[in-house]
Amino acid sequence: MERLTTRLVDELRSGNHDSFAELVELYKDGVFAVAFKILYDRGEAEDAAQETFIRAYTRIDTYDPQYKFKTWLYRIATNVAIDRLRKRKPEYSMDAEIAGTDGLTYQDHLADDAPQPDAQVVHREIRGEMHEAIQQLPDKYRIPLLLKYVDDLSLKEISVMIDMPVATVKTRIFRGREMLKTIFQNREGFN
Amino acid sequence: MTPEEKLQQYLEDGILPEESDELRQLLEDESLYEAYLQYERIDAELKALPRPKLSDDFTARVMAAIPEAKTSPPATPVVRLEDRPRPRRKPHSKQMTWFRKHPGLVAALLFFSLMSSATLGLWNGSTETMTYTKVPGIVVTANEVVVPKDVIVDRDITVQGGDLRIEGTVNGNATAVHGRAYLASAGEVTGELEQIEQIFEWVWYSIKQIL
């Protein structure tokens, strides 16, 4: 993949428009995953992914081939997504109830691609809780922690993406997990 | 690194053979063992979070959206500009939005500007012609009102747009707006002798008059 990417980037730089489509195919899922982890909204993440590729295309000259293309691209994706996160109106929430429906939230509009056999039932509740808990984390902990769970991003890669030293990234990931643990513990204490 | 962070570290990197003893030791502590189980669960759940899929036409849409300037530099840019979807005009300019956001402030400003222009008009008008309280016995010249010697005025006296010279006695307040109030050595004012030059004083004076 590395060599294919290098070839495609070279072709793109020499003006081959079509090689970009191949690059998009190769990296779209990763870019979308990064954007989704940050924005937690399918539609917005897709828009951010699109914006990422358009930016990458127009700024391909600034890409330094001695670094990984993936990291460069993910860094753009992270910036685009974080920008959108900041611009997002605070009152907008995926968990807000849709007017005129009985307890239906925007979250319910998400396509659930997983099949739902009976075994899934137990898990669904846990996932809902996890989703809720994640939303409670401040951005600075949530973003590094969730990025850690995008495929196999290394701490080094995340540190480049969010422009922070590796040690800080690590601390924030640990701290984020610890906060999740506390949230769950408190919840169990209530029940 | 705190013991809890160590646990997370193990979860993240796996355990090296030489570390297994250390981990075992940590896990002997009940609360740390609990924490470890929790972290394991959280880790598994984070891994299992739903991953939505991109729309199938994503690549096509990206390719349609990218500017094609690079592939064909001498292409006809004028046509391309027109082809491009026009940006929707913003419904309101920045000022309009601001106005819409602060209707109270706008109303207050409007009121204030109208009010102050009216006040200013009155104030400036007061310099043009001389008006004064008509009291028997006073002498009026082009721009001066004189209370002569031996004349006693038993009320307030006000001159606007001219000077006021008091040689006699005024049993009340004597006020000169936009002019000077002189009190001769033999003159006497039982109330206040005021000389109003500033608009604010005048406004205050006017209010006092109304009250």
Coordinates of C-alpha atoms in Angstrom, one line a residue:
Chain A
M1 CA 0.0 0.0 0.0
E2 CA 2.9 2.3 0.8
R3 CA 4.4 1.9 -2.6
L4 CA 1.1 2.1 -4.4
T5 CA 0.5 5.4 -2.5
T6 CA 3.9 6.8 -3.5
R7 CA 3.3 5.9 -7.1
L8 CA -0.2 7.4 -7.1
V9 CA 1.0 10.6 -5.4
D10 CA 3.8 11.0 -7.9
E11 CA 1.3 10.5 -10.7
L12 CA -1.0 13.0 -9.2
R13 CA 1.7 15.6 -9.0
S14 CA 2.6 15.1 -12.6
G15 CA -1.0 16.0 -13.4
N16 CA -2.8 12.6 -13.6
H17 CA -6.2 13.4 -12.3
D18 CA -7.4 9.8 -12.2
S19 CA -4.8 8.7 -9.7
F20 CA -6.5 10.9 -7.1
A21 CA -9.7 8.8 -7.4
E22 CA -7.6 5.8 -6.5
L23 CA -6.1 7.6 -3.5
V24 CA -9.6 8.5 -2.3
E25 CA -10.6 4.9 -2.6
L26 CA -7.6 3.7 -0.6
Y27 CA -8.0 6.2 2.2
K28 CA -11.6 7.2 2.4
D29 CA -12.5 4.8 5.1
G30 CA -9.6 5.8 7.3
V31 CA -10.3 9.5 6.8
F32 CA -14.0 9.0 7.5
A33 CA -13.2 7.0 10.6
V34 CA -10.9 9.8 11.9
A35 CA -13.6 12.4 11.2
F36 CA -16.3 10.3 12.8
K37 CA -14.3 9.8 16.0
I38 CA -14.0 13.5 16.4
L39 CA -17.4 14.6 15.3
Y40 CA -19.5 11.7 16.3
D41 CA -22.0 12.4 13.6
R42 CA -22.2 10.5 10.4
G43 CA -23.3 13.2 8.1
E44 CA -20.9 15.8 9.4
A45 CA -18.1 13.2 9.3
E46 CA -18.8 12.5 5.7
D47 CA -18.8 16.2 4.8
A48 CA -15.5 16.6 6.7
A49 CA -14.0 13.6 4.8
Q50 CA -15.0 15.2 1.5
E51 CA -13.5 18.5 2.6
T52 CA -10.3 16.7 3.6
F53 CA -9.8 15.2 0.2
I54 CA -10.5 18.4 -1.6
R55 CA -7.9 20.2 0.7
A56 CA -5.4 17.4 0.1
Y57 CA -5.9 17.7 -3.6
T58 CA -5.4 21.4 -3.8
R59 CA -2.4 21.3 -1.4
I60 CA -0.7 18.2 -2.7
D61 CA 2.3 20.3 -3.5
T62 CA 2.8 20.9 0.2
Y63 CA 3.1 17.2 0.9
D64 CA 6.6 16.1 1.8
P65 CA 7.1 12.5 0.5
Q66 CA 9.5 11.7 3.3
Y67 CA 6.6 11.4 5.6
K68 CA 3.8 8.9 5.4
F69 CA 1.0 10.1 3.1
K70 CA -1.6 8.6 5.5
T71 CA -0.3 10.7 8.4
W72 CA -0.4 13.8 6.3
L73 CA -3.9 13.1 5.1
Y74 CA -5.2 12.2 8.6
R75 CA -3.7 15.4 10.0
I76 CA -5.7 17.4 7.5
A77 CA -8.8 15.3 8.4
T78 CA -8.2 16.0 12.1
N79 CA -7.9 19.7 11.5
V80 CA -11.0 19.8 9.3
A81 CA -13.0 17.8 11.8
I82 CA -11.8 19.9 14.8
D83 CA -12.7 23.1 13.0
R84 CA -16.2 21.8 12.4
L85 CA -16.5 20.7 16.0
R86 CA -15.6 24.2 17.1
K87 CA -18.1 25.8 14.7
R88 CA -20.8 23.5 15.7
K89 CA -23.6 25.2 17.6
P90 CA -23.5 24.1 21.2
E91 CA -27.2 23.4 21.3
Y92 CA -27.1 20.9 18.5
S93 CA -26.8 17.4 19.8
M94 CA -27.2 14.0 18.3
D95 CA -29.0 13.0 21.5
A96 CA -31.4 15.9 21.4
E97 CA -35.0 14.7 21.0
I98 CA -36.5 15.3 17.6
A99 CA -39.4 17.6 17.9
G100 CA -42.8 15.9 17.5
T101 CA -41.4 12.4 18.1
D102 CA -41.7 10.5 21.3
G103 CA -38.2 10.1 22.7
L104 CA -36.6 9.6 19.3
T105 CA -33.2 11.2 19.0
Y106 CA -31.1 12.1 16.0
Q107 CA -28.9 9.3 17.1
D108 CA -31.6 6.9 16.0
H109 CA -31.1 8.2 12.4
L110 CA -27.7 6.7 12.3
A111 CA -27.5 3.7 10.0
D112 CA -26.9 0.7 12.2
D113 CA -24.9 -1.5 9.9
A114 CA -24.5 -4.3 12.5
P115 CA -27.0 -7.2 12.3
Q116 CA -29.1 -7.5 15.4
P117 CA -29.5 -11.1 16.5
D118 CA -30.6 -11.8 20.1
A119 CA -27.1 -11.8 21.5
Q120 CA -26.9 -8.2 20.4
V121 CA -29.5 -7.1 22.8
V122 CA -27.3 -7.1 25.9
H123 CA -24.6 -5.3 24.0
R124 CA -26.8 -2.5 22.8
E125 CA -27.4 -1.2 26.2
I126 CA -23.7 -1.1 27.0
R127 CA -23.0 0.7 23.8
G128 CA -25.6 3.3 24.5
E129 CA -24.0 3.9 27.9
M130 CA -20.6 4.1 26.3
H131 CA -21.8 6.5 23.8
E132 CA -23.2 8.7 26.5
A133 CA -20.1 8.5 28.6
I134 CA -17.9 9.5 25.7
Q135 CA -20.0 12.6 25.1
Q136 CA -19.2 13.7 28.6
L137 CA -15.5 13.7 28.1
P138 CA -13.9 17.1 27.3
D139 CA -12.6 17.3 23.7
K140 CA -9.0 17.3 24.8
Y141 CA -9.3 13.9 26.3
R142 CA -12.0 12.4 24.0
I143 CA -10.3 13.1 20.7
P144 CA -6.9 11.5 21.5
L145 CA -8.6 8.5 23.2
L146 CA -11.0 7.8 20.3
L147 CA -8.3 8.3 17.7
K148 CA -6.4 5.6 19.5
Y149 CA -9.2 3.3 18.4
V150 CA -9.1 4.2 14.7
D151 CA -7.6 1.1 13.2
D152 CA -4.0 0.9 14.3
L153 CA -3.0 4.5 14.8
S154 CA 0.2 4.8 16.8
L155 CA 0.7 7.3 19.5
K156 CA 3.3 8.9 17.2
E157 CA 0.8 9.3 14.4
I158 CA -1.8 10.7 16.7
S159 CA 0.7 13.1 18.1
V160 CA 1.4 14.4 14.6
M161 CA -2.3 14.6 13.8
I162 CA -3.2 16.7 16.8
D163 CA 0.1 18.5 16.9
M164 CA 1.0 17.5 20.5
P165 CA 4.0 15.7 22.0
V166 CA 3.7 11.9 22.2
A167 CA 3.9 12.1 26.0
T168 CA 0.9 14.5 26.2
V169 CA -1.1 12.3 23.9
K170 CA -0.4 9.3 26.1
T171 CA -1.3 11.1 29.2
R172 CA -4.6 12.3 27.7
I173 CA -5.5 8.9 26.5
F174 CA -4.9 7.5 29.9
R175 CA -6.7 10.3 31.6
G176 CA -9.7 9.9 29.2
R177 CA -10.0 6.2 30.0
E178 CA -9.7 6.9 33.6
M179 CA -12.6 9.4 33.3
L180 CA -14.7 6.8 31.5
K181 CA -14.0 4.4 34.3
T182 CA -15.1 7.0 36.9
I183 CA -18.2 7.8 35.0
F184 CA -19.2 4.1 34.9
Q185 CA -18.3 3.6 38.5
N186 CA -20.5 6.5 39.6
R187 CA -23.3 5.2 37.5
E188 CA -23.1 1.8 39.1
G189 CA -23.1 3.5 42.4
F190 CA -26.4 5.0 41.6
N191 CA -28.1 1.8 40.6
Chain B
M1 CA 3.5 6.4 36.4
T2 CA 0.7 5.6 38.8
P3 CA -0.3 1.9 39.2
E4 CA -3.5 2.6 37.3
E5 CA -1.6 4.1 34.4
K6 CA 0.6 1.0 34.4
L7 CA -2.4 -1.1 34.0
Q8 CA -3.5 0.9 31.0
Q9 CA 0.0 0.7 29.6
Y10 CA -0.2 -3.1 29.8
L11 CA -3.5 -3.1 28.1
E12 CA -2.1 -1.0 25.4
D13 CA 1.2 -2.6 24.7
G14 CA 0.6 -6.1 26.0
I15 CA 2.9 -7.6 28.6
L16 CA 6.5 -8.3 28.2
P17 CA 7.6 -11.5 29.9
E18 CA 9.7 -9.6 32.4
E19 CA 6.7 -7.5 33.4
S20 CA 4.3 -10.3 34.2
D21 CA 5.5 -10.6 37.7
E22 CA 5.1 -6.9 38.3
L23 CA 1.5 -7.0 36.8
R24 CA 0.7 -10.0 39.0
Q25 CA 1.8 -8.1 42.0
L26 CA -0.3 -5.1 41.1
L27 CA -3.3 -7.2 40.6
E28 CA -3.1 -8.7 44.1
D29 CA -4.5 -5.4 45.2
E30 CA -8.3 -5.8 45.1
S31 CA -9.1 -2.3 43.9
L32 CA -6.4 -2.4 41.3
Y33 CA -7.8 -5.7 40.1
E34 CA -11.2 -4.2 39.8
A35 CA -9.7 -1.3 37.9
Y36 CA -8.0 -3.6 35.6
L37 CA -11.2 -5.4 34.8
Q38 CA -12.9 -2.1 34.2
Y39 CA -10.2 -0.9 31.8
E40 CA -10.4 -4.2 30.0
R41 CA -14.1 -3.8 29.6
I42 CA -13.8 -0.1 28.5
D43 CA -11.1 -1.0 26.0
A44 CA -13.2 -3.8 24.5
E45 CA -16.2 -1.5 24.3
L46 CA -14.3 1.3 22.6
K47 CA -13.0 -1.2 20.1
A48 CA -16.6 -2.4 19.5
L49 CA -18.1 1.1 19.0
P50 CA -20.2 1.2 15.8
R51 CA -18.4 2.2 12.7
P52 CA -20.8 3.8 10.2
K53 CA -20.1 3.3 6.6
L54 CA -19.5 6.0 4.0
S55 CA -22.0 6.4 1.2
D56 CA -21.2 4.4 -1.9
D57 CA -20.9 7.4 -4.1
F58 CA -18.4 9.1 -1.9
T59 CA -15.4 8.9 -4.3
A60 CA -17.5 10.1 -7.2
R61 CA -18.7 13.1 -5.2
V62 CA -15.2 14.0 -4.1
M63 CA -14.0 13.8 -7.7
A64 CA -16.9 15.9 -8.9
A65 CA -16.1 18.5 -6.2
I66 CA -12.4 19.0 -6.8
P67 CA -11.3 21.9 -9.0
E68 CA -10.0 20.6 -12.3
A69 CA -7.6 23.4 -12.8
K70 CA -4.6 21.2 -12.3
T71 CA -5.2 18.6 -15.0
S72 CA -6.0 21.2 -17.7
P73 CA -4.4 24.5 -16.9
P74 CA -5.2 26.4 -20.1
A75 CA -8.8 25.4 -20.0
T76 CA -11.4 28.1 -20.4
P77 CA -11.6 29.6 -16.9
V78 CA -14.4 31.9 -17.7
V79 CA -16.8 29.1 -18.5
R80 CA -15.8 27.3 -15.5
L81 CA -16.5 30.2 -13.3
E82 CA -20.0 30.4 -14.6
D83 CA -20.5 26.7 -14.3
R84 CA -19.7 26.8 -10.7
P85 CA -22.8 27.0 -8.5
R86 CA -23.1 30.5 -7.3
P87 CA -22.7 31.0 -3.6
R88 CA -26.0 31.7 -2.1
R89 CA -26.3 35.3 -1.2
K90 CA -26.2 35.9 2.5
P91 CA -29.6 36.9 3.6
H92 CA -28.4 39.8 5.6
S93 CA -25.3 41.9 5.9
K94 CA -23.3 41.9 9.1
Q95 CA -24.9 45.1 10.3
M96 CA -28.4 43.9 9.6
T97 CA -27.7 40.7 11.6
W98 CA -26.4 42.9 14.4
F99 CA -29.5 45.0 14.3
R100 CA -31.7 41.9 14.4
K101 CA -29.8 40.6 17.4
H102 CA -30.1 43.7 19.5
P103 CA -33.5 45.3 18.9
G104 CA -33.6 46.9 22.3
L105 CA -30.2 48.6 21.8
V106 CA -31.3 49.8 18.4
A107 CA -34.5 51.3 19.8
A108 CA -32.5 52.9 22.6
L109 CA -30.0 54.4 20.2
L110 CA -32.7 55.7 17.9
F111 CA -34.6 57.3 20.8
F112 CA -31.4 58.8 22.1
S113 CA -30.4 60.3 18.8
L114 CA -33.8 61.8 18.1
M115 CA -34.0 63.1 21.7
S116 CA -30.6 64.6 21.6
S117 CA -31.1 66.3 18.2
A118 CA -34.3 67.8 19.5
T119 CA -32.6 68.9 22.7
L120 CA -29.7 70.3 20.8
G121 CA -32.0 72.2 18.5
L122 CA -33.7 73.8 21.5
W123 CA -30.4 74.6 23.0
N124 CA -29.0 76.3 19.9
G125 CA -32.2 78.1 19.4
S126 CA -31.9 79.6 22.8
T127 CA -28.9 81.6 21.6
E128 CA -30.6 83.3 18.7
T129 CA -33.2 85.4 20.4
M130 CA -33.2 86.8 23.8
T131 CA -36.1 85.7 26.0
Y132 CA -36.6 86.8 29.5
T133 CA -39.0 86.8 32.4
K134 CA -41.2 89.8 32.0
V135 CA -41.1 91.7 35.3
P136 CA -42.3 95.4 35.7
G137 CA -39.5 97.8 36.3
I138 CA -36.6 96.0 34.4
V139 CA -34.7 97.6 31.6
V140 CA -34.2 95.6 28.5
T141 CA -31.7 96.4 25.8
A142 CA -30.6 94.4 22.7
N143 CA -28.8 91.7 24.6
E144 CA -29.0 92.6 28.2
V145 CA -31.7 92.7 30.9
V146 CA -31.0 95.1 33.7
V147 CA -32.7 95.1 37.1
P148 CA -32.1 98.8 37.9
K149 CA -31.2 100.2 41.3
D150 CA -34.1 100.5 43.7
V151 CA -36.2 98.0 41.7
I152 CA -37.3 95.0 43.7
V153 CA -38.3 91.9 41.8
D154 CA -40.4 89.5 43.9
R155 CA -40.0 86.4 41.8
D156 CA -37.4 84.4 39.9
I157 CA -36.0 86.0 36.9
T158 CA -34.5 84.2 33.9
V159 CA -32.8 85.5 30.8
Q160 CA -32.0 83.3 27.9
G161 CA -29.6 84.3 25.2
G162 CA -28.5 87.5 26.8
D163 CA -26.8 88.9 29.9
L164 CA -28.5 89.6 33.2
R165 CA -27.3 92.5 35.3
I166 CA -28.7 93.0 38.7
E167 CA -28.3 96.3 40.4
G168 CA -31.4 96.1 42.4
T169 CA -32.8 93.3 44.4
V170 CA -34.2 90.0 43.2
N171 CA -36.2 88.0 45.8
G172 CA -35.7 84.7 44.1
N173 CA -33.4 82.9 41.8
A174 CA -31.6 84.8 39.0
T175 CA -30.6 82.7 36.0
A176 CA -28.8 83.5 32.8
V177 CA -28.8 80.9 30.1
H178 CA -26.2 81.4 27.4
G179 CA -25.2 84.7 28.8
R180 CA -23.7 86.2 31.9
A181 CA -25.2 87.1 35.2
Y182 CA -23.7 90.1 36.8
L183 CA -24.4 91.1 40.3
A184 CA -23.5 94.8 41.0
S185 CA -22.1 95.6 44.4
A186 CA -25.3 97.2 45.4
G187 CA -27.4 94.4 43.9
E188 CA -28.9 91.5 45.9
V189 CA -30.2 88.1 45.0
T190 CA -31.9 86.2 47.8
G191 CA -32.0 83.0 45.9
E192 CA -29.3 81.6 43.6
L193 CA -27.5 83.4 41.0
E194 CA -26.9 81.0 38.1
Q195 CA -25.1 81.2 34.9
I196 CA -25.8 78.3 32.5
E197 CA -23.2 77.8 29.7
Q198 CA -23.2 74.0 29.4
I199 CA -25.8 72.0 27.7
F200 CA -26.0 69.5 30.6
E201 CA -26.7 72.2 33.1
W202 CA -29.3 73.6 30.8
V203 CA -31.0 70.2 30.4
W204 CA -30.9 69.8 34.2
Y205 CA -32.3 73.3 34.5
S206 CA -35.1 72.5 32.0
I207 CA -36.0 69.4 33.9
K208 CA -36.1 71.3 37.1
Q209 CA -38.4 73.9 35.5
I210 CA -40.8 71.2 34.4
L211 CA -40.9 69.6 37.8

